[in-house]
């Protein structure tokens, strides 16, 4: 007999699903980071990025995944850093990250940026440093002395240098200023526990905190109590799994976990007709500040900001909602400028709106 699906509220979820083992350690790091940023007076943004998994077994062999490479989150994080924000980058393990995203193994393999300079003796390397020599890429017998077989240096392909230098400079600056803090999740359970705990820490910043929820989070999950301990066996033919709904965490996030924070959620649809109605419904239900709608196939060059009109009061509405919301489309022309990233414009617009939000406090 299949068990009945359970309807989880956020309270019952956190009361029954176990926290990830690294949670306390992760949150100690976040607390420290937030305290440092608070002391320096910076705004801080939490960027969530990448997809969550839903394991089907306790000893997990199979899992469901949510679509997301992490491009939106990693790219936006860089633009927030450029705008002077400190960033907590909470991302799916092994998804794209700020700066290193430019050299992703699938689109821009790092080794393609390097060349071996056969003419240059590697005089700047001391013999105690490890080196990559041209001969190590060709033929070298183990008996050959290392120093004699490492005559070359590695260089960056000239056409790639300017870009690499830009990325490297920004990366080093961020590293030196300590304005980027990174956390990872894998499962939807990791994500929910982390999101709650990080939001609660960040709420110390009140209006100076922004929450930019670009991760693709599963709407369904298998509670631990219903999971098979071992790998599901295939002997019984087809597989039937009934999943429970993940609790709608935007509600407690707005009402309980964050204090006056500026909350931006994303809505991904594949049917363009659903984008605006679903974004409005989300704002109506949860009462946060902005929903950014994006269509799966157009997301790199078109998004829509759905928000409450400035004049309208932030109350929950049941009728006539179309009068109190406004949509602002943001588009870029990739034919005109194929280096342009839409996240630059998204972040610029949000920084402007957030500044107004912070001013309301004064
Ligand atoms: O990570 P990516 O750039 O491949 O995709 C970004 C995105 C489409 C996952 C993001 O913009 C988004 O819409 N996140 C929310 C998804 C959702 O509705 O759950």
CSV table of C-alpha atoms and ligand atoms in Angstrom, one decimal:
chain,number,residue,atom,x,y,z
A,1,UNK,CA,0.0,0.0,0.0
A,2,UNK,CA,1.6,3.4,-1.0
A,3,UNK,CA,1.6,5.8,1.9
A,4,UNK,CA,-0.5,9.0,1.8
A,5,UNK,CA,1.3,12.2,0.6
A,6,UNK,CA,2.0,14.5,3.6
A,7,UNK,CA,1.4,18.2,3.4
A,8,UNK,CA,4.3,19.9,5.1
A,9,UNK,CA,4.2,23.3,6.6
A,10,UNK,CA,7.6,24.9,7.1
A,11,UNK,CA,7.4,24.1,10.8
A,12,UNK,CA,6.5,20.5,10.3
A,13,UNK,CA,9.2,20.3,7.7
A,14,UNK,CA,12.0,21.5,10.0
A,15,UNK,CA,10.6,19.4,12.9
A,16,UNK,CA,10.8,16.2,10.9
A,17,UNK,CA,13.6,16.5,8.4
A,18,UNK,CA,17.2,16.4,9.8
A,19,UNK,CA,19.6,19.3,9.3
A,20,UNK,CA,22.8,18.7,7.2
A,21,UNK,CA,25.7,17.8,9.4
A,22,UNK,CA,27.7,20.9,8.3
A,23,UNK,CA,25.0,23.4,9.2
A,24,UNK,CA,26.5,24.7,12.5
A,25,UNK,CA,29.9,25.1,11.0
A,26,UNK,CA,28.5,26.8,7.9
A,27,UNK,CA,26.5,29.2,10.0
A,28,UNK,CA,29.4,30.1,12.3
A,29,UNK,CA,31.2,31.3,9.1
A,30,UNK,CA,28.2,33.3,8.0
A,31,UNK,CA,27.8,34.9,11.4
A,32,UNK,CA,31.4,36.0,11.3
A,33,UNK,CA,31.1,37.3,7.7
A,34,UNK,CA,27.9,39.3,8.5
A,35,UNK,CA,29.4,40.8,11.6
A,36,UNK,CA,32.4,42.0,9.5
A,37,UNK,CA,30.2,43.5,6.8
A,38,UNK,CA,28.0,45.1,9.3
A,39,UNK,CA,31.0,46.8,10.9
A,40,UNK,CA,32.1,48.1,7.5
A,41,UNK,CA,28.6,49.4,6.7
A,42,UNK,CA,28.2,47.4,3.5
A,43,UNK,CA,25.0,46.1,2.0
A,44,UNK,CA,25.0,42.3,1.8
A,45,UNK,CA,23.2,40.2,-0.7
A,46,UNK,CA,22.5,36.5,-0.4
A,47,UNK,CA,22.7,34.9,-3.9
A,48,UNK,CA,21.3,31.4,-4.3
A,49,UNK,CA,22.3,29.6,-7.4
A,50,UNK,CA,22.1,26.2,-9.1
A,51,UNK,CA,19.6,23.4,-8.8
A,52,UNK,CA,18.7,21.2,-5.9
A,53,UNK,CA,18.6,17.4,-5.9
A,54,UNK,CA,16.0,15.1,-4.4
A,55,UNK,CA,17.5,11.8,-3.4
A,56,UNK,CA,15.4,8.7,-3.8
A,57,UNK,CA,17.4,6.5,-1.4
A,58,UNK,CA,19.1,7.1,1.9
A,59,UNK,CA,22.2,5.5,0.5
A,60,UNK,CA,21.8,7.6,-2.5
A,61,UNK,CA,22.4,6.1,-6.0
A,62,UNK,CA,19.5,7.9,-7.8
A,63,UNK,CA,18.2,11.4,-7.5
A,64,UNK,CA,16.0,13.9,-9.3
A,65,UNK,CA,17.7,17.1,-10.3
A,66,UNK,CA,16.5,20.7,-11.1
A,67,UNK,CA,17.7,22.4,-14.2
A,68,UNK,CA,20.2,25.2,-13.6
A,69,UNK,CA,23.9,25.6,-14.6
A,70,UNK,CA,24.3,28.4,-12.1
A,71,UNK,CA,25.1,31.0,-14.7
A,72,UNK,CA,22.5,33.5,-13.5
A,73,UNK,CA,23.6,33.3,-9.9
A,74,UNK,CA,27.4,33.3,-10.5
A,75,UNK,CA,27.2,36.2,-13.0
A,76,UNK,CA,24.9,38.3,-10.8
A,77,UNK,CA,27.2,37.7,-7.8
A,78,UNK,CA,30.1,39.3,-9.8
A,79,UNK,CA,28.0,42.4,-10.7
A,80,UNK,CA,26.9,42.8,-7.1
A,81,UNK,CA,30.5,42.7,-5.9
A,82,UNK,CA,31.3,45.3,-8.6
A,83,UNK,CA,28.6,47.4,-7.2
A,84,UNK,CA,30.1,47.4,-3.7
A,85,UNK,CA,28.0,44.7,-2.1
A,86,UNK,CA,29.3,41.9,0.0
A,87,UNK,CA,28.0,38.6,-1.3
A,88,UNK,CA,27.0,35.3,0.4
A,89,UNK,CA,27.1,32.9,-2.6
A,90,UNK,CA,25.1,29.8,-1.7
A,91,UNK,CA,25.3,27.5,-4.6
A,92,UNK,CA,24.9,23.9,-5.7
A,93,UNK,CA,28.2,22.0,-5.3
A,94,UNK,CA,30.1,22.1,-8.6
A,95,UNK,CA,27.8,24.6,-10.3
A,96,UNK,CA,29.3,27.8,-11.8
A,97,UNK,CA,30.9,30.2,-9.4
A,98,UNK,CA,31.8,33.9,-9.7
A,99,UNK,CA,35.1,34.5,-11.6
A,100,UNK,CA,35.9,30.8,-12.3
A,101,UNK,CA,32.7,30.7,-14.4
A,102,UNK,CA,34.6,32.4,-17.2
A,103,UNK,CA,36.7,29.3,-17.6
A,104,UNK,CA,34.1,26.6,-17.3
A,105,UNK,CA,35.4,23.2,-18.6
A,106,UNK,CA,32.5,22.9,-21.1
A,107,UNK,CA,32.5,26.4,-22.7
A,108,UNK,CA,36.0,27.7,-22.1
A,109,UNK,CA,38.4,24.9,-21.1
A,110,UNK,CA,41.2,26.4,-19.1
A,111,UNK,CA,43.9,24.5,-20.9
A,112,UNK,CA,42.9,26.2,-24.2
A,113,UNK,CA,44.1,29.5,-22.7
A,114,UNK,CA,47.6,28.3,-22.1
A,115,UNK,CA,50.5,27.9,-24.4
A,116,UNK,CA,54.0,26.5,-23.9
A,117,UNK,CA,56.7,28.9,-24.7
A,118,UNK,CA,59.5,26.8,-26.1
A,119,UNK,CA,62.0,29.6,-26.5
A,120,UNK,CA,61.9,30.9,-23.0
A,121,UNK,CA,64.1,29.2,-20.5
A,122,UNK,CA,62.2,29.0,-17.2
A,123,UNK,CA,64.8,31.1,-15.3
A,124,UNK,CA,62.2,32.7,-13.1
A,125,UNK,CA,61.3,29.3,-11.5
A,126,UNK,CA,63.6,28.1,-8.8
A,127,UNK,CA,64.5,24.4,-9.1
A,128,UNK,CA,62.4,23.6,-6.0
A,129,UNK,CA,59.2,24.8,-7.7
A,130,UNK,CA,57.0,22.3,-9.6
A,131,UNK,CA,57.0,23.1,-13.3
A,132,UNK,CA,55.1,21.9,-16.3
A,133,UNK,CA,57.6,21.3,-19.0
A,134,UNK,CA,57.1,20.9,-22.7
A,135,UNK,CA,58.8,17.5,-22.5
A,136,UNK,CA,56.5,16.3,-19.8
A,137,UNK,CA,53.8,16.6,-22.5
A,138,UNK,CA,55.9,14.7,-25.0
A,139,UNK,CA,58.2,12.0,-24.1
A,140,UNK,CA,60.3,12.0,-21.0
A,141,UNK,CA,62.0,9.1,-19.4
A,142,UNK,CA,62.0,8.9,-15.6
A,143,UNK,CA,65.8,8.8,-15.5
A,144,UNK,CA,66.2,12.3,-17.1
A,145,UNK,CA,67.1,15.0,-14.5
A,146,UNK,CA,64.1,17.4,-14.0
A,147,UNK,CA,66.0,20.7,-14.4
A,148,UNK,CA,67.4,19.8,-17.7
A,149,UNK,CA,64.0,18.7,-19.1
A,150,UNK,CA,62.1,21.8,-18.1
A,151,UNK,CA,63.2,24.5,-20.5
A,152,UNK,CA,59.9,26.1,-21.2
A,153,UNK,CA,57.5,28.5,-19.5
A,154,UNK,CA,53.7,28.5,-19.7
A,155,UNK,CA,52.1,31.6,-21.1
A,156,UNK,CA,48.6,32.8,-21.7
A,157,UNK,CA,47.4,32.9,-25.3
A,158,UNK,CA,47.9,36.6,-26.3
A,159,UNK,CA,44.3,37.0,-27.5
A,160,UNK,CA,43.0,35.9,-24.1
A,161,UNK,CA,45.3,38.0,-21.9
A,162,UNK,CA,43.2,41.1,-21.6
A,163,UNK,CA,40.1,39.3,-20.5
A,164,UNK,CA,42.0,37.0,-18.1
A,165,UNK,CA,43.8,39.9,-16.5
A,166,UNK,CA,40.4,41.7,-15.9
A,167,UNK,CA,38.9,38.6,-14.3
A,168,UNK,CA,42.0,37.9,-12.3
A,169,UNK,CA,42.3,41.5,-11.0
A,170,UNK,CA,38.6,41.5,-9.9
A,171,UNK,CA,39.0,38.1,-8.3
A,172,UNK,CA,42.1,39.2,-6.4
A,173,UNK,CA,40.5,42.4,-5.2
A,174,UNK,CA,37.4,40.5,-3.9
A,175,UNK,CA,39.7,38.0,-2.2
A,176,UNK,CA,41.7,40.7,-0.5
A,177,UNK,CA,38.7,42.7,0.6
A,178,UNK,CA,37.0,39.5,2.0
A,179,UNK,CA,33.6,40.5,0.5
A,180,UNK,CA,32.7,37.1,-0.9
A,181,UNK,CA,31.6,34.1,1.3
A,182,UNK,CA,30.7,30.8,-0.4
A,183,UNK,CA,28.4,28.0,0.8
A,184,UNK,CA,27.4,24.9,-0.9
A,185,UNK,CA,24.3,22.7,-1.0
A,186,UNK,CA,23.3,19.6,-2.9
A,187,UNK,CA,19.9,18.4,-1.8
A,188,UNK,CA,16.7,20.4,-1.4
A,189,UNK,CA,16.9,19.6,2.3
A,190,UNK,CA,20.4,21.1,2.5
A,191,UNK,CA,19.1,24.2,0.7
A,192,UNK,CA,16.1,24.7,2.9
A,193,UNK,CA,18.0,24.4,6.2
A,194,UNK,CA,20.8,26.7,4.9
A,195,UNK,CA,18.4,29.2,3.5
A,196,UNK,CA,16.6,29.5,6.8
A,197,UNK,CA,19.7,29.8,8.9
A,198,UNK,CA,21.5,32.2,6.6
A,199,UNK,CA,18.4,34.4,6.3
A,200,UNK,CA,18.1,34.6,10.1
A,201,UNK,CA,21.8,35.6,10.4
A,202,UNK,CA,21.4,38.2,7.6
A,203,UNK,CA,18.3,39.7,9.2
A,204,UNK,CA,20.7,41.5,11.6
A,205,UNK,CA,21.3,43.9,8.7
A,206,UNK,CA,17.7,44.8,8.5
A,207,UNK,CA,17.0,46.8,5.3
A,208,UNK,CA,20.6,46.6,4.1
A,209,UNK,CA,20.2,42.9,3.3
A,210,UNK,CA,19.0,41.7,-0.1
A,211,UNK,CA,18.0,38.1,-0.9
A,212,UNK,CA,18.4,37.1,-4.5
A,213,UNK,CA,16.9,33.7,-4.9
A,214,UNK,CA,18.0,32.5,-8.3
A,215,UNK,CA,18.5,28.8,-7.4
A,216,UNK,CA,16.1,26.3,-9.1
A,217,UNK,CA,14.5,24.6,-6.1
A,218,UNK,CA,12.5,21.4,-6.4
A,219,UNK,CA,8.8,21.7,-5.6
A,220,UNK,CA,8.6,18.1,-4.6
A,221,UNK,CA,10.6,15.8,-2.3
A,222,UNK,CA,10.7,12.5,-0.6
A,223,UNK,CA,10.6,12.8,3.2
A,224,UNK,CA,13.4,10.9,4.9
A,225,UNK,CA,10.8,8.7,6.6
A,226,UNK,CA,9.5,7.4,3.2
A,227,UNK,CA,12.9,6.8,1.6
A,228,UNK,CA,14.2,3.4,0.9
A,229,UNK,CA,17.4,2.7,2.8
A,230,UNK,CA,19.2,0.9,0.0
A,231,UNK,CA,19.3,1.2,-3.8
A,232,UNK,CA,15.8,0.7,-5.2
A,233,UNK,CA,15.7,-2.6,-7.0
A,234,UNK,CA,14.5,-2.9,-10.6
A,235,UNK,CA,13.0,-6.5,-10.2
A,236,UNK,CA,9.4,-5.2,-9.7
A,237,UNK,CA,9.1,-3.6,-13.1
A,238,UNK,CA,8.0,0.1,-13.3
A,239,UNK,CA,8.8,2.5,-10.5
A,240,UNK,CA,6.0,4.5,-8.7
A,241,UNK,CA,7.1,7.2,-6.4
A,242,UNK,CA,4.8,9.7,-4.8
A,243,UNK,CA,6.5,12.8,-3.7
A,244,UNK,CA,5.3,15.4,-1.1
A,245,UNK,CA,5.2,19.1,-1.8
A,246,UNK,CA,8.2,21.2,-0.5
A,247,UNK,CA,6.7,23.8,1.9
A,248,UNK,CA,6.4,27.3,0.4
A,249,UNK,CA,9.3,28.9,2.3
A,250,UNK,CA,8.9,32.4,0.8
A,251,UNK,CA,6.1,32.9,3.3
A,252,UNK,CA,8.1,32.3,6.5
A,253,UNK,CA,11.1,34.0,4.9
A,254,UNK,CA,9.1,37.2,4.5
A,255,UNK,CA,7.1,37.0,7.7
A,256,UNK,CA,9.6,35.5,10.2
A,257,UNK,CA,13.2,34.9,9.0
A,258,UNK,CA,14.1,38.3,7.5
A,259,UNK,CA,13.5,41.7,9.0
A,260,UNK,CA,12.6,44.2,6.3
A,261,UNK,CA,15.1,42.6,3.9
A,262,UNK,CA,14.7,43.2,0.2
A,263,UNK,CA,13.6,39.9,-1.3
A,264,UNK,CA,13.8,39.1,-5.0
A,265,UNK,CA,12.6,35.7,-6.2
A,266,UNK,CA,12.8,34.2,-9.7
A,267,UNK,CA,10.1,32.5,-11.6
A,268,UNK,CA,11.0,30.1,-14.4
A,269,UNK,CA,8.4,29.0,-16.9
A,270,UNK,CA,8.4,27.3,-20.2
A,271,UNK,CA,4.9,28.5,-21.2
A,272,UNK,CA,5.3,32.3,-21.7
A,273,UNK,CA,1.6,32.9,-21.0
A,274,UNK,CA,2.1,31.8,-17.4
A,275,UNK,CA,5.0,34.1,-16.5
A,276,UNK,CA,3.2,37.2,-15.5
A,277,UNK,CA,0.1,35.6,-13.8
A,278,UNK,CA,2.4,33.3,-11.8
A,279,UNK,CA,4.7,36.1,-10.8
A,280,UNK,CA,1.8,38.3,-9.6
A,281,UNK,CA,0.3,35.4,-7.7
A,282,UNK,CA,3.6,34.9,-5.9
A,283,UNK,CA,3.8,38.6,-4.9
A,284,UNK,CA,0.3,38.5,-3.8
A,285,UNK,CA,0.7,35.4,-1.7
A,286,UNK,CA,4.1,36.2,-0.1
A,287,UNK,CA,4.2,39.9,-0.1
A,288,UNK,CA,7.9,40.3,-1.0
A,289,UNK,CA,9.4,43.0,-3.2
A,290,UNK,CA,10.2,41.7,-6.7
A,291,UNK,CA,9.6,38.6,-8.8
A,292,UNK,CA,11.9,38.3,-11.9
A,293,UNK,CA,10.2,36.2,-14.5
A,294,UNK,CA,12.2,34.4,-17.1
A,295,UNK,CA,11.3,32.0,-19.9
A,296,UNK,CA,13.6,29.0,-20.2
A,297,UNK,CA,14.5,29.7,-23.8
A,298,UNK,CA,14.7,33.5,-23.6
A,299,UNK,CA,16.3,33.9,-20.2
A,300,UNK,CA,19.7,35.1,-21.4
A,301,UNK,CA,18.3,38.1,-23.2
A,302,UNK,CA,14.9,38.9,-21.7
A,303,UNK,CA,13.5,39.0,-18.2
A,304,UNK,CA,10.5,40.8,-16.6
A,305,UNK,CA,10.5,42.6,-13.3
A,306,UNK,CA,7.1,42.2,-11.6
A,307,UNK,CA,6.6,44.4,-8.5
A,308,UNK,CA,4.0,46.4,-6.6
A,309,UNK,CA,3.4,49.9,-8.0
A,310,UNK,CA,5.2,52.4,-5.8
A,311,UNK,CA,2.0,54.1,-4.8
A,312,UNK,CA,0.2,51.0,-3.7
A,313,UNK,CA,0.3,49.8,-0.2
A,314,UNK,CA,2.0,46.5,0.6
A,315,UNK,CA,-1.1,44.6,1.7
A,316,UNK,CA,-2.3,41.2,0.7
A,317,UNK,CA,-4.8,41.6,-2.1
A,318,UNK,CA,-7.5,39.3,-3.2
A,319,UNK,CA,-9.1,41.2,-6.1
A,320,UNK,CA,-8.1,43.6,-8.8
A,321,UNK,CA,-4.5,42.7,-8.4
A,322,UNK,CA,-3.6,43.7,-11.9
A,323,UNK,CA,-4.1,47.4,-10.9
A,324,UNK,CA,-1.5,47.3,-8.2
A,325,UNK,CA,1.3,45.4,-10.0
A,326,UNK,CA,3.6,46.7,-12.7
A,327,UNK,CA,5.8,44.9,-15.2
A,328,UNK,CA,9.1,46.2,-16.5
A,329,UNK,CA,10.7,44.2,-19.3
A,330,UNK,CA,14.4,44.2,-19.5
A,331,UNK,CA,15.9,43.1,-22.9
A,332,UNK,CA,19.3,43.0,-24.4
A,333,UNK,CA,20.2,42.6,-28.1
A,334,UNK,CA,22.7,39.8,-28.4
A,335,UNK,CA,23.1,40.5,-32.1
A,336,UNK,CA,24.4,44.0,-31.4
A,337,UNK,CA,26.5,43.2,-28.4
A,338,UNK,CA,27.2,39.5,-27.9
A,339,UNK,CA,29.5,40.1,-24.9
A,340,UNK,CA,26.7,41.8,-22.9
A,341,UNK,CA,25.3,39.9,-20.0
A,342,UNK,CA,21.7,40.6,-18.9
A,343,UNK,CA,22.7,40.1,-15.3
A,344,UNK,CA,24.6,43.5,-15.5
A,345,UNK,CA,21.3,45.3,-16.1
A,346,UNK,CA,19.3,43.1,-13.7
A,347,UNK,CA,21.8,44.0,-10.9
A,348,UNK,CA,21.9,47.7,-11.8
A,349,UNK,CA,18.1,47.9,-11.6
A,350,UNK,CA,18.0,46.0,-8.3
A,351,UNK,CA,20.8,48.1,-6.7
A,352,UNK,CA,18.8,51.2,-7.6
A,353,UNK,CA,15.6,49.8,-6.1
A,354,UNK,CA,17.4,48.5,-3.0
A,355,UNK,CA,18.9,52.0,-2.4
A,356,UNK,CA,15.4,53.4,-2.3
A,357,UNK,CA,14.3,50.7,0.0
A,358,UNK,CA,17.2,51.4,2.4
A,359,UNK,CA,16.5,55.1,2.3
A,360,UNK,CA,12.9,54.4,3.6
A,361,UNK,CA,14.5,53.4,6.9
A,362,UNK,CA,16.2,56.7,7.4
B,1,LIG,O1,21.4,28.9,-13.7
B,1,LIG,P1,20.9,29.2,-15.1
B,1,LIG,O2,21.5,30.5,-15.5
B,1,LIG,O3,21.2,28.1,-16.0
B,1,LIG,O4,19.4,29.4,-15.0
B,1,LIG,C1,18.8,30.4,-14.1
B,1,LIG,C2,17.4,30.1,-13.7
B,1,LIG,C3,16.5,29.9,-14.9
B,1,LIG,C4,17.4,28.8,-12.9
B,1,LIG,C5,16.9,31.3,-12.8
B,1,LIG,O5,16.9,32.4,-13.5
B,1,LIG,C6,15.6,31.0,-12.2
B,1,LIG,O6,14.6,31.3,-12.8
B,1,LIG,N1,15.5,30.5,-11.0
B,1,LIG,C7,14.2,30.1,-10.3
B,1,LIG,C8,13.7,28.8,-10.9
B,1,LIG,C9,12.3,28.5,-10.3
B,1,LIG,O7,11.3,29.0,-10.8
B,1,LIG,O8,12.4,27.6,-9.4
